[in-house]
Structures are given as C-alpha cells and as structure tokens.
Amino acid sequence: MAAIDIIKRRLKEDRVPDVPDEISEKKKRPREVAFMDMNLCFPCGKCPEFCPVQCIEYLAPDTLAGRGVQPVQDRFQECIGCYICVEVCSLLTDYDAVRMYDADLVERLLGVTITDRKPDGYLPAQPYEEYFSEGGAPSVRHLGKGSRIRDKMNAEERAILEHERKRS
Ligand code: SF4
Ligand code: SF4
C-alpha cells in the first residue's frame, strides 16, 4: 500500500470529513482550513500533489523577498478541511509546516466569510505570514492543529511512511 493510501485510510477511520478518493470540489463549509507556515515550507512539492481539490499552489515569484523557489500556500476559500496536506507534510517530510485552523477564527483574522462553495473566480494564494507562521503576535500558529493520525500508525505503516520520507 502506498503511503498516501495509508494516510487517507487512517483519516477516514478518524472520521475526518471530506477525504474524497478522487479529485473533488468544495460542497460545504469546512470546520477548519489549512495554512502553511511560510518559514517552515521547504518547499518539497508533496502536498500540492495530493490535495484532493488542488487548491495548493506555489506563491507568485518574488512574493517573499529572499526566497528562490517560493513556498506553497493554499487558496483557503477552496479548502475542504481534509487534513491531507497536514499529514503529508508531517509524515512524509521533515518540515511539519501545515496546521489546520478553525474557520471562525480565520474569518475573524482575515475579515472574510468562508462559505459552502469555492469562489467563482480564481483568488491566488497569499502568504499570510504574520498569522500562520511561527513568531510573535499576531501569529496564531499555536492554535493550529497538526497531525491527528501520527500516533495511530502500526509498525508496518510506520515503515512504509519512513521509506517514503527517506526517498524524497
Ligand atoms: S509538504 Fe510541507 S514542505 Fe512540502 S510543499 Fe507542502 S507544506 Fe511545503
Ligand atoms: S486540508 Fe489541505 S489537502 Fe485538504 S483541501 Fe485543504 S489545502 Fe487541500
């Protein structure tokens, strides 16, 4: 079994909503949405590959000064709250850059409304570095949730994940 299949199966067992098997689209308002820490994202490119709604993208060139390849961030208004990027970054890389944040908190922080559908037009991802990267106020990274399945893996699953992590 591939590492990503182990992650999806464990997330389903953990009753994380909306872990579609195929490429999908937002159909209801998520309770949480993902944000990447701009300083921790390497970026390895793994989470964009596995996001089931394909809403993770590299920031536009020169968005963050001094970075060659820009880190990734998700278009949070399309995020369905599935945790796959959190688990991929936590279990298949050395970076643990992603956290899930309560949708109500995100609405208050960013002055937005998170609805039950993706926006009509393309809204490029923004770094939101001050809120979702480690650091002093106004960072809320400490309120974000990380991996929820790490401690549930059996030995065989751990071996597969470790093999995949070392391969990349
Ligand atoms: S898996 Fe982690 S380090 Fe890799 S691109 Fe995604 S957020 Fe960045
Ligand atoms: S939680 Fe991550 S993988 Fe899932 S939809 Fe949101 S950005 Fe994509």
CSV table of N, CA, C and O in Angstrom, one decimal, residues 17-141:
chain,number,residue,atom,x,y,z
A,17,PRO,N,-14.0,14.6,8.1
A,17,PRO,CA,-14.9,14.7,7.0
A,17,PRO,C,-14.2,15.0,5.7
A,17,PRO,O,-13.1,15.5,5.7
A,18,ASP,N,-14.8,14.6,4.6
A,18,ASP,CA,-14.4,15.0,3.3
A,18,ASP,C,-13.0,14.6,2.9
A,18,ASP,O,-12.2,15.4,2.7
A,19,VAL,N,-12.8,13.4,2.9
A,19,VAL,CA,-11.5,12.9,2.4
A,19,VAL,C,-11.8,12.1,1.1
A,19,VAL,O,-11.9,10.9,1.1
A,20,PRO,N,-12.1,12.8,0.0
A,20,PRO,CA,-12.5,12.2,-1.2
A,20,PRO,C,-11.4,11.3,-1.8
A,20,PRO,O,-10.2,11.6,-1.7
A,21,ASP,N,-11.8,10.2,-2.5
A,21,ASP,CA,-10.8,9.4,-3.1
A,21,ASP,C,-10.4,10.0,-4.5
A,21,ASP,O,-9.3,9.8,-4.9
A,22,GLU,N,-11.3,10.7,-5.1
A,22,GLU,CA,-10.9,11.3,-6.4
A,22,GLU,C,-10.9,12.8,-6.2
A,22,GLU,O,-11.3,13.4,-5.2
A,23,ILE,N,-10.3,13.5,-7.3
A,23,ILE,CA,-10.3,14.9,-7.3
A,23,ILE,C,-11.8,15.4,-7.1
A,23,ILE,O,-12.7,14.9,-7.8
A,24,SER,N,-12.0,16.4,-6.2
A,24,SER,CA,-13.3,16.8,-5.9
A,24,SER,C,-13.4,18.3,-5.9
A,24,SER,O,-12.5,19.0,-6.4
A,25,GLU,N,-14.5,18.8,-5.2
A,25,GLU,CA,-14.7,20.2,-5.1
A,25,GLU,C,-15.5,20.5,-3.8
A,25,GLU,O,-16.2,19.7,-3.4
A,26,LYS,N,-15.3,21.7,-3.3
A,26,LYS,CA,-15.9,22.1,-2.1
A,26,LYS,C,-17.4,22.0,-2.2
A,26,LYS,O,-18.0,22.6,-3.1
A,27,LYS,N,-18.1,21.4,-1.2
A,27,LYS,CA,-19.5,21.3,-1.3
A,27,LYS,C,-20.2,21.8,0.0
A,27,LYS,O,-21.4,22.0,0.1
A,28,LYS,N,-19.4,21.9,1.1
A,28,LYS,CA,-20.0,22.5,2.3
A,28,LYS,C,-18.9,23.3,3.0
A,28,LYS,O,-17.7,23.2,2.7
A,29,ARG,N,-19.3,24.1,4.0
A,29,ARG,CA,-18.4,24.9,4.7
A,29,ARG,C,-17.6,24.0,5.6
A,29,ARG,O,-18.1,23.3,6.5
A,30,PRO,N,-16.2,24.1,5.5
A,30,PRO,CA,-15.4,23.3,6.4
A,30,PRO,C,-15.3,23.8,7.8
A,30,PRO,O,-15.5,25.1,8.0
A,31,ARG,N,-15.1,23.0,8.8
A,31,ARG,CA,-14.9,23.5,10.1
A,31,ARG,C,-13.6,24.1,10.3
A,31,ARG,O,-13.4,25.0,11.2
A,32,GLU,N,-12.6,23.6,9.6
A,32,GLU,CA,-11.2,24.1,9.7
A,32,GLU,C,-10.7,24.2,8.3
A,32,GLU,O,-11.1,23.5,7.4
A,33,VAL,N,-9.7,25.1,8.1
A,33,VAL,CA,-9.0,25.2,6.9
A,33,VAL,C,-7.5,25.2,7.1
A,33,VAL,O,-7.0,25.6,8.2
A,34,ALA,N,-6.7,24.9,6.1
A,34,ALA,CA,-5.3,24.7,6.3
A,34,ALA,C,-4.5,26.0,5.9
A,34,ALA,O,-4.9,26.7,5.0
A,35,PHE,N,-3.4,26.2,6.6
A,35,PHE,CA,-2.4,27.2,6.2
A,35,PHE,C,-1.0,26.7,6.5
A,35,PHE,O,-0.8,26.1,7.5
A,36,MET,N,-0.1,27.0,5.5
A,36,MET,CA,1.3,26.6,5.7
A,36,MET,C,2.1,27.7,6.3
A,36,MET,O,1.8,28.9,6.1
A,37,ASP,N,3.0,27.3,7.1
A,37,ASP,CA,4.0,28.2,7.7
A,37,ASP,C,5.0,28.6,6.7
A,37,ASP,O,5.7,27.7,6.2
A,38,MET,N,5.1,29.8,6.3
A,38,MET,CA,6.0,30.2,5.2
A,38,MET,C,7.4,30.0,5.5
A,38,MET,O,8.2,29.8,4.6
A,39,ASN,N,7.8,30.0,6.7
A,39,ASN,CA,9.2,29.8,7.1
A,39,ASN,C,9.6,28.3,7.2
A,39,ASN,O,10.7,27.9,7.1
A,40,LEU,N,8.6,27.4,7.4
A,40,LEU,CA,8.9,26.0,7.5
A,40,LEU,C,8.7,25.3,6.2
A,40,LEU,O,9.3,24.2,6.0
A,41,CYS,N,7.9,25.8,5.3
A,41,CYS,CA,7.7,25.1,4.0
A,41,CYS,C,9.0,25.2,3.2
A,41,CYS,O,9.5,26.3,2.9
A,42,PHE,N,9.5,24.0,2.7
A,42,PHE,CA,10.8,23.9,2.1
A,42,PHE,C,10.9,24.6,0.8
A,42,PHE,O,11.9,25.3,0.6
A,43,PRO,N,10.2,24.4,-0.2
A,43,PRO,CA,9.0,23.6,-0.4
A,43,PRO,C,9.3,22.3,-1.3
A,43,PRO,O,10.0,22.4,-2.3
A,44,CYS,N,8.8,21.2,-0.8
A,44,CYS,CA,9.1,20.0,-1.4
A,44,CYS,C,8.2,19.6,-2.5
A,44,CYS,O,8.4,18.7,-3.4
A,45,GLY,N,7.0,20.2,-2.5
A,45,GLY,CA,6.0,20.0,-3.6
A,45,GLY,C,5.1,18.8,-3.4
A,45,GLY,O,4.3,18.5,-4.3
A,46,LYS,N,5.2,18.2,-2.2
A,46,LYS,CA,4.4,17.0,-2.0
A,46,LYS,C,2.9,17.3,-1.8
A,46,LYS,O,2.0,16.7,-2.3
A,47,CYS,N,2.6,18.3,-0.9
A,47,CYS,CA,1.2,18.5,-0.6
A,47,CYS,C,0.4,19.0,-1.8
A,47,CYS,O,-0.8,18.6,-1.9
A,48,PRO,N,0.9,19.8,-2.7
A,48,PRO,CA,0.1,20.2,-3.9
A,48,PRO,C,-0.3,19.0,-4.7
A,48,PRO,O,-1.3,18.9,-5.3
A,49,GLU,N,0.6,18.0,-4.7
A,49,GLU,CA,0.3,16.8,-5.5
A,49,GLU,C,-0.9,16.0,-4.9
A,49,GLU,O,-1.6,15.4,-5.7
A,50,PHE,N,-1.1,16.1,-3.6
A,50,PHE,CA,-2.1,15.2,-3.0
A,50,PHE,C,-3.4,15.9,-2.6
A,50,PHE,O,-4.3,15.3,-2.1
A,51,CYS,N,-3.4,17.2,-2.6
A,51,CYS,CA,-4.6,17.9,-2.2
A,51,CYS,C,-5.8,17.5,-3.1
A,51,CYS,O,-5.7,17.7,-4.3
A,52,PRO,N,-6.9,17.0,-2.5
A,52,PRO,CA,-8.0,16.5,-3.4
A,52,PRO,C,-8.8,17.5,-4.1
A,52,PRO,O,-9.5,17.1,-5.0
A,53,VAL,N,-8.6,18.8,-3.8
A,53,VAL,CA,-9.3,19.8,-4.6
A,53,VAL,C,-8.3,20.7,-5.3
A,53,VAL,O,-8.6,21.7,-5.9
A,54,GLN,N,-7.0,20.3,-5.2
A,54,GLN,CA,-6.0,21.0,-6.0
A,54,GLN,C,-5.9,22.5,-5.7
A,54,GLN,O,-5.9,23.3,-6.6
A,55,CYS,N,-6.0,22.9,-4.4
A,55,CYS,CA,-6.0,24.3,-4.1
A,55,CYS,C,-4.7,24.8,-3.5
A,55,CYS,O,-4.7,25.9,-2.9
A,56,ILE,N,-3.7,24.0,-3.6
A,56,ILE,CA,-2.4,24.4,-3.0
A,56,ILE,C,-1.5,24.8,-4.2
A,56,ILE,O,-1.3,24.0,-5.1
A,57,GLU,N,-0.9,26.0,-4.1
A,57,GLU,CA,-0.1,26.4,-5.2
A,57,GLU,C,1.2,27.1,-4.6
A,57,GLU,O,1.2,27.6,-3.5
A,58,TYR,N,2.2,27.2,-5.5
A,58,TYR,CA,3.4,28.0,-5.1
A,58,TYR,C,3.0,29.5,-5.2
A,58,TYR,O,2.3,29.9,-6.1
A,59,LEU,N,3.5,30.2,-4.3
A,59,LEU,CA,3.3,31.7,-4.3
A,59,LEU,C,3.9,32.3,-5.5
A,59,LEU,O,4.9,31.7,-6.0
A,60,ALA,N,3.4,33.4,-6.0
A,60,ALA,CA,3.9,34.0,-7.2
A,60,ALA,C,5.4,34.4,-7.0
A,60,ALA,O,5.8,34.7,-5.8
A,61,PRO,N,6.2,34.4,-8.0
A,61,PRO,CA,7.6,34.8,-7.9
A,61,PRO,C,7.8,36.1,-7.2
A,61,PRO,O,7.0,37.1,-7.4
A,62,ASP,N,8.8,36.2,-6.3
A,62,ASP,CA,9.1,37.4,-5.5
A,62,ASP,C,8.0,37.8,-4.5
A,62,ASP,O,8.1,38.9,-4.0
A,63,THR,N,7.1,37.0,-4.2
A,63,THR,CA,6.1,37.3,-3.2
A,63,THR,C,6.8,37.5,-1.8
A,63,THR,O,6.6,38.5,-1.1
A,64,LEU,N,7.7,36.6,-1.5
A,64,LEU,CA,8.5,36.7,-0.3
A,64,LEU,C,9.9,37.0,-0.7
A,64,LEU,O,10.6,36.2,-1.4
A,65,ALA,N,10.5,38.1,-0.2
A,65,ALA,CA,11.8,38.5,-0.6
A,65,ALA,C,12.8,37.5,-0.1
A,65,ALA,O,12.7,36.9,1.0
A,66,GLY,N,13.9,37.3,-0.9
A,66,GLY,CA,15.0,36.5,-0.5
A,66,GLY,C,14.7,35.0,-0.6
A,66,GLY,O,15.6,34.2,-0.3
A,67,ARG,N,13.6,34.6,-1.2
A,67,ARG,CA,13.3,33.2,-1.4
A,67,ARG,C,13.5,32.9,-2.9
A,67,ARG,O,12.9,33.6,-3.7
A,68,GLY,N,14.2,31.9,-3.2
A,68,GLY,CA,14.3,31.5,-4.6
A,68,GLY,C,13.0,30.9,-5.0
A,68,GLY,O,12.1,31.6,-5.5
A,69,VAL,N,12.8,29.6,-4.8
A,69,VAL,CA,11.5,29.0,-5.1
A,69,VAL,C,10.6,29.4,-3.9
A,69,VAL,O,11.0,29.2,-2.7
A,70,GLN,N,9.5,30.0,-4.2
A,70,GLN,CA,8.6,30.4,-3.2
A,70,GLN,C,7.9,29.2,-2.5
A,70,GLN,O,7.7,28.2,-3.1
A,71,PRO,N,7.5,29.4,-1.2
A,71,PRO,CA,6.8,28.3,-0.5
A,71,PRO,C,5.4,28.2,-1.1
A,71,PRO,O,4.9,29.0,-1.9
A,72,VAL,N,4.7,27.1,-0.7
A,72,VAL,CA,3.3,26.9,-1.1
A,72,VAL,C,2.4,27.4,-0.1
A,72,VAL,O,2.7,27.5,1.1
A,73,GLN,N,1.2,27.8,-0.5
A,73,GLN,CA,0.1,28.1,0.3
A,73,GLN,C,-1.2,27.7,-0.3
A,73,GLN,O,-1.2,27.5,-1.6
A,74,ASP,N,-2.2,27.5,0.4
A,74,ASP,CA,-3.5,27.0,-0.2
A,74,ASP,C,-4.4,28.2,-0.4
A,74,ASP,O,-4.4,29.2,0.3
A,75,ARG,N,-5.3,28.1,-1.4
A,75,ARG,CA,-6.4,29.0,-1.6
A,75,ARG,C,-7.5,28.6,-0.6
A,75,ARG,O,-8.3,27.7,-0.9
A,76,PHE,N,-7.4,29.2,0.6
A,76,PHE,CA,-8.2,28.7,1.7
A,76,PHE,C,-9.7,28.7,1.4
A,76,PHE,O,-10.4,27.9,2.0
A,77,GLN,N,-10.1,29.5,0.5
A,77,GLN,CA,-11.6,29.5,0.2
A,77,GLN,C,-12.0,28.3,-0.6
A,77,GLN,O,-13.2,28.0,-0.7
A,78,GLU,N,-11.1,27.5,-1.0
A,78,GLU,CA,-11.4,26.3,-1.7
A,78,GLU,C,-11.1,25.1,-0.9
A,78,GLU,O,-11.5,23.9,-1.2
A,79,CYS,N,-10.4,25.3,0.3
A,79,CYS,CA,-10.0,24.2,1.1
A,79,CYS,C,-11.3,23.5,1.7
A,79,CYS,O,-12.2,24.1,2.2
A,80,ILE,N,-11.2,22.1,1.7
A,80,ILE,CA,-12.4,21.4,2.3
A,80,ILE,C,-12.1,20.8,3.7
A,80,ILE,O,-12.8,20.1,4.3
A,81,GLY,N,-10.9,21.2,4.2
A,81,GLY,CA,-10.6,20.8,5.6
A,81,GLY,C,-10.3,19.3,5.8
A,81,GLY,O,-10.5,18.8,6.9
A,82,CYS,N,-9.6,18.7,4.8
A,82,CYS,CA,-9.5,17.2,4.8
A,82,CYS,C,-8.2,16.7,5.6
A,82,CYS,O,-8.1,15.6,5.8
A,83,TYR,N,-7.3,17.6,5.9
A,83,TYR,CA,-6.1,17.3,6.7
A,83,TYR,C,-5.0,16.6,5.9
A,83,TYR,O,-4.0,16.2,6.4
A,84,ILE,N,-5.3,16.3,4.6
A,84,ILE,CA,-4.2,15.5,3.9
A,84,ILE,C,-2.9,16.3,3.8
A,84,ILE,O,-1.8,15.7,4.0
A,85,CYS,N,-2.9,17.6,3.6
A,85,CYS,CA,-1.7,18.3,3.5
A,85,CYS,C,-1.0,18.3,4.8
A,85,CYS,O,0.3,18.2,4.9
A,86,VAL,N,-1.7,18.4,5.9
A,86,VAL,CA,-1.1,18.3,7.3
A,86,VAL,C,-0.4,17.0,7.4
A,86,VAL,O,0.8,17.0,7.9
A,87,GLU,N,-1.0,15.9,7.1
A,87,GLU,CA,-0.4,14.6,7.3
A,87,GLU,C,0.7,14.4,6.3
A,87,GLU,O,1.7,13.8,6.7
A,88,VAL,N,0.6,14.8,5.1
A,88,VAL,CA,1.7,14.6,4.1
A,88,VAL,C,2.9,15.3,4.6
A,88,VAL,O,4.0,14.8,4.6
A,89,CYS,N,2.7,16.6,5.0
A,89,CYS,CA,3.9,17.3,5.5
A,89,CYS,C,4.5,16.8,6.7
A,89,CYS,O,5.7,16.8,6.9
A,90,SER,N,3.6,16.4,7.6
A,90,SER,CA,4.1,15.9,8.9
A,90,SER,C,4.7,14.5,8.8
A,90,SER,O,5.7,14.2,9.5
A,91,LEU,N,4.1,13.6,8.0
A,91,LEU,CA,4.6,12.2,8.0
A,91,LEU,C,5.5,11.9,6.9
A,91,LEU,O,6.2,10.9,7.0
A,92,LEU,N,5.5,12.6,5.8
A,92,LEU,CA,6.3,12.3,4.6
A,92,LEU,C,7.4,13.3,4.3
A,92,LEU,O,8.1,13.1,3.3
A,93,THR,N,7.5,14.3,5.2
A,93,THR,CA,8.6,15.2,5.0
A,93,THR,C,9.2,15.5,6.4
A,93,THR,O,8.7,15.1,7.4
A,94,ASP,N,10.3,16.4,6.4
A,94,ASP,CA,10.9,16.7,7.7
A,94,ASP,C,10.4,18.1,8.2
A,94,ASP,O,10.9,18.6,9.1
A,95,TYR,N,9.3,18.7,7.6
A,95,TYR,CA,9.0,20.1,7.8
A,95,TYR,C,7.9,20.4,8.7
A,95,TYR,O,7.9,21.4,9.4
A,96,ASP,N,6.8,19.6,8.7
A,96,ASP,CA,5.7,19.8,9.6
A,96,ASP,C,5.2,21.3,9.5
A,96,ASP,O,5.0,21.9,10.5
A,97,ALA,N,5.0,21.7,8.3
A,97,ALA,CA,4.7,23.1,8.1
A,97,ALA,C,3.3,23.5,8.1
A,97,ALA,O,2.9,24.7,8.2
A,98,VAL,N,2.4,22.5,8.1
A,98,VAL,CA,0.9,22.9,7.9
A,98,VAL,C,0.2,22.7,9.2
A,98,VAL,O,0.4,21.7,10.0
A,99,ARG,N,-0.8,23.6,9.4
A,99,ARG,CA,-1.7,23.5,10.5
A,99,ARG,C,-3.1,23.7,10.1
A,99,ARG,O,-3.3,24.5,9.1
A,100,MET,N,-4.1,23.2,10.8
A,100,MET,CA,-5.5,23.4,10.5
A,100,MET,C,-6.0,24.5,11.5
A,100,MET,O,-5.7,24.4,12.7
A,101,TYR,N,-6.8,25.4,11.0
A,101,TYR,CA,-7.3,26.5,11.8
A,101,TYR,C,-8.8,26.5,11.8
A,101,TYR,O,-9.4,26.4,10.7
A,102,ASP,N,-9.4,26.8,12.9
A,102,ASP,CA,-10.9,26.9,13.0
A,102,ASP,C,-11.4,28.0,12.0
A,102,ASP,O,-10.8,29.1,11.9
A,103,ALA,N,-12.4,27.6,11.2
A,103,ALA,CA,-12.8,28.5,10.2
A,103,ALA,C,-13.4,29.8,10.7
A,103,ALA,O,-13.2,30.9,10.1
A,104,ASP,N,-14.0,29.8,11.9
A,104,ASP,CA,-14.5,31.0,12.5
A,104,ASP,C,-13.3,32.0,12.9
A,104,ASP,O,-13.4,33.2,12.7
A,105,LEU,N,-12.2,31.4,13.4
A,105,LEU,CA,-11.0,32.1,13.7
A,105,LEU,C,-10.5,32.8,12.4
A,105,LEU,O,-10.1,34.0,12.4
A,106,VAL,N,-10.4,32.0,11.4
A,106,VAL,CA,-9.8,32.6,10.1
A,106,VAL,C,-10.7,33.7,9.6
A,106,VAL,O,-10.2,34.7,9.1
A,107,GLU,N,-12.0,33.6,9.7
A,107,GLU,CA,-12.9,34.6,9.3
A,107,GLU,C,-12.6,35.9,10.1
A,107,GLU,O,-12.6,37.0,9.5
A,108,ARG,N,-12.5,35.8,11.4
A,108,ARG,CA,-12.2,37.0,12.2
A,108,ARG,C,-10.9,37.6,11.8
A,108,ARG,O,-10.7,38.8,11.7
A,109,LEU,N,-9.8,36.8,11.7
A,109,LEU,CA,-8.5,37.3,11.4
A,109,LEU,C,-8.4,38.0,10.1
A,109,LEU,O,-7.8,39.0,10.0
A,110,LEU,N,-9.0,37.4,9.1
A,110,LEU,CA,-8.8,37.9,7.7
A,110,LEU,C,-9.9,38.8,7.3
A,110,LEU,O,-9.9,39.3,6.2
A,111,GLY,N,-11.0,38.9,8.1
A,111,GLY,CA,-12.1,39.7,7.7
A,111,GLY,C,-12.8,39.1,6.4
A,111,GLY,O,-13.2,39.9,5.5
A,112,VAL,N,-13.0,37.8,6.4
A,112,VAL,CA,-13.6,37.2,5.3
A,112,VAL,C,-14.8,36.3,5.7
A,112,VAL,O,-15.0,36.1,6.9
A,113,THR,N,-15.5,35.8,4.8
A,113,THR,CA,-16.6,34.8,5.0
A,113,THR,C,-16.2,33.6,4.3
A,113,THR,O,-15.9,33.6,3.1
A,114,ILE,N,-16.2,32.4,5.0
A,114,ILE,CA,-15.9,31.2,4.4
A,114,ILE,C,-17.3,30.5,4.2
A,114,ILE,O,-18.1,30.3,5.1
A,115,THR,N,-17.6,30.2,2.9
A,115,THR,CA,-18.9,29.7,2.5
A,115,THR,C,-18.8,28.2,2.2
A,115,THR,O,-17.8,27.5,2.4
A,116,ASP,N,-19.9,27.7,1.7
A,116,ASP,CA,-20.0,26.2,1.3
A,116,ASP,C,-19.6,25.9,-0.1
A,116,ASP,O,-19.8,24.8,-0.6
A,117,ARG,N,-19.0,26.9,-0.8
A,117,ARG,CA,-18.6,26.6,-2.2
A,117,ARG,C,-17.4,27.4,-2.5
A,117,ARG,O,-17.1,28.4,-1.8
A,118,LYS,N,-16.7,27.0,-3.5
A,118,LYS,CA,-15.5,27.7,-3.9
A,118,LYS,C,-15.8,29.0,-4.6
A,118,LYS,O,-16.9,29.1,-5.2
A,119,PRO,N,-15.0,30.0,-4.6
A,119,PRO,CA,-15.3,31.3,-5.2
A,119,PRO,C,-15.5,31.1,-6.7
A,119,PRO,O,-14.9,30.1,-7.3
A,120,ASP,N,-16.2,32.0,-7.3
A,120,ASP,CA,-16.5,31.9,-8.7
A,120,ASP,C,-15.2,32.1,-9.5
A,120,ASP,O,-14.9,31.5,-10.5
A,121,GLY,N,-14.4,33.1,-9.1
A,121,GLY,CA,-13.2,33.4,-9.8
A,121,GLY,C,-11.9,32.8,-9.0
A,121,GLY,O,-12.0,32.4,-7.9
A,122,TYR,N,-10.8,32.9,-9.7
A,122,TYR,CA,-9.5,32.5,-9.1
A,122,TYR,C,-9.0,33.5,-8.1
A,122,TYR,O,-8.8,34.7,-8.5
A,123,LEU,N,-8.8,33.1,-6.9
A,123,LEU,CA,-8.2,34.0,-5.9
A,123,LEU,C,-6.9,33.4,-5.5
A,123,LEU,O,-6.8,32.4,-4.9
A,124,PRO,N,-5.8,34.1,-6.0
A,124,PRO,CA,-4.5,33.5,-5.8
A,124,PRO,C,-4.1,33.3,-4.3
A,124,PRO,O,-4.6,34.1,-3.5
A,125,ALA,N,-3.4,32.3,-3.9
A,125,ALA,CA,-3.0,32.1,-2.5
A,125,ALA,C,-2.1,33.3,-2.1
A,125,ALA,O,-1.3,33.8,-2.8
A,126,GLN,N,-2.3,33.6,-0.8
A,126,GLN,CA,-1.5,34.7,-0.2
A,126,GLN,C,-0.7,34.1,0.9
A,126,GLN,O,-1.1,33.1,1.6
A,127,PRO,N,0.5,34.7,1.3
A,127,PRO,CA,1.3,34.1,2.3
A,127,PRO,C,0.7,34.1,3.7
A,127,PRO,O,0.9,33.2,4.5
A,128,TYR,N,0.1,35.2,4.1
A,128,TYR,CA,-0.5,35.4,5.4
A,128,TYR,C,0.6,35.0,6.5
A,128,TYR,O,0.2,34.4,7.5
A,129,GLU,N,1.8,35.4,6.2
A,129,GLU,CA,2.9,35.0,7.0
A,129,GLU,C,2.8,35.5,8.5
A,129,GLU,O,3.1,34.7,9.4
A,130,GLU,N,2.2,36.6,8.7
A,130,GLU,CA,2.1,37.2,10.0
A,130,GLU,C,1.2,36.4,10.9
A,130,GLU,O,1.4,36.3,12.1
A,131,TYR,N,0.2,35.7,10.3
A,131,TYR,CA,-0.8,35.0,11.1
A,131,TYR,C,-0.4,33.5,11.3
A,131,TYR,O,-0.6,32.9,12.3
A,132,PHE,N,0.1,32.9,10.2
A,132,PHE,CA,0.2,31.4,10.2
A,132,PHE,C,1.6,30.9,10.2
A,132,PHE,O,1.8,29.7,10.0
A,133,SER,N,2.6,31.7,10.4
A,133,SER,CA,3.9,31.3,10.6
A,133,SER,C,4.4,31.5,12.0
A,133,SER,O,3.8,32.4,12.7
A,134,GLU,N,5.3,30.7,12.5
A,134,GLU,CA,5.7,30.9,13.9
A,134,GLU,C,6.3,32.3,14.1
A,134,GLU,O,6.9,32.8,13.2
A,135,GLY,N,6.1,32.8,15.3
A,135,GLY,CA,6.6,34.1,15.6
A,135,GLY,C,5.7,34.8,16.7
A,135,GLY,O,4.8,34.1,17.2
A,136,GLY,N,6.0,36.0,16.9
A,136,GLY,CA,5.2,36.7,18.0
A,136,GLY,C,3.8,37.1,17.5
A,136,GLY,O,3.4,36.7,16.4
A,137,ALA,N,3.1,37.9,18.3
A,137,ALA,CA,1.8,38.4,17.9
A,137,ALA,C,1.9,39.1,16.5
A,137,ALA,O,2.9,39.7,16.3
A,138,PRO,N,1.0,38.9,15.6
A,138,PRO,CA,-0.3,38.3,15.8
A,138,PRO,C,-0.4,36.8,15.3
A,138,PRO,O,-1.5,36.3,15.0
A,139,SER,N,0.7,36.1,15.4
A,139,SER,CA,0.7,34.7,14.9
A,139,SER,C,-0.3,33.9,15.7
A,139,SER,O,-0.3,34.0,17.0
A,140,VAL,N,-1.0,33.0,15.1
A,140,VAL,CA,-1.9,32.1,15.8
A,140,VAL,C,-1.5,30.6,15.5
A,140,VAL,O,-2.3,29.7,15.7
A,141,ARG,N,-0.2,30.5,15.1
A,141,ARG,CA,0.2,29.1,14.8
A,141,ARG,C,0.0,28.2,16.0
A,141,ARG,O,-0.3,27.0,15.8
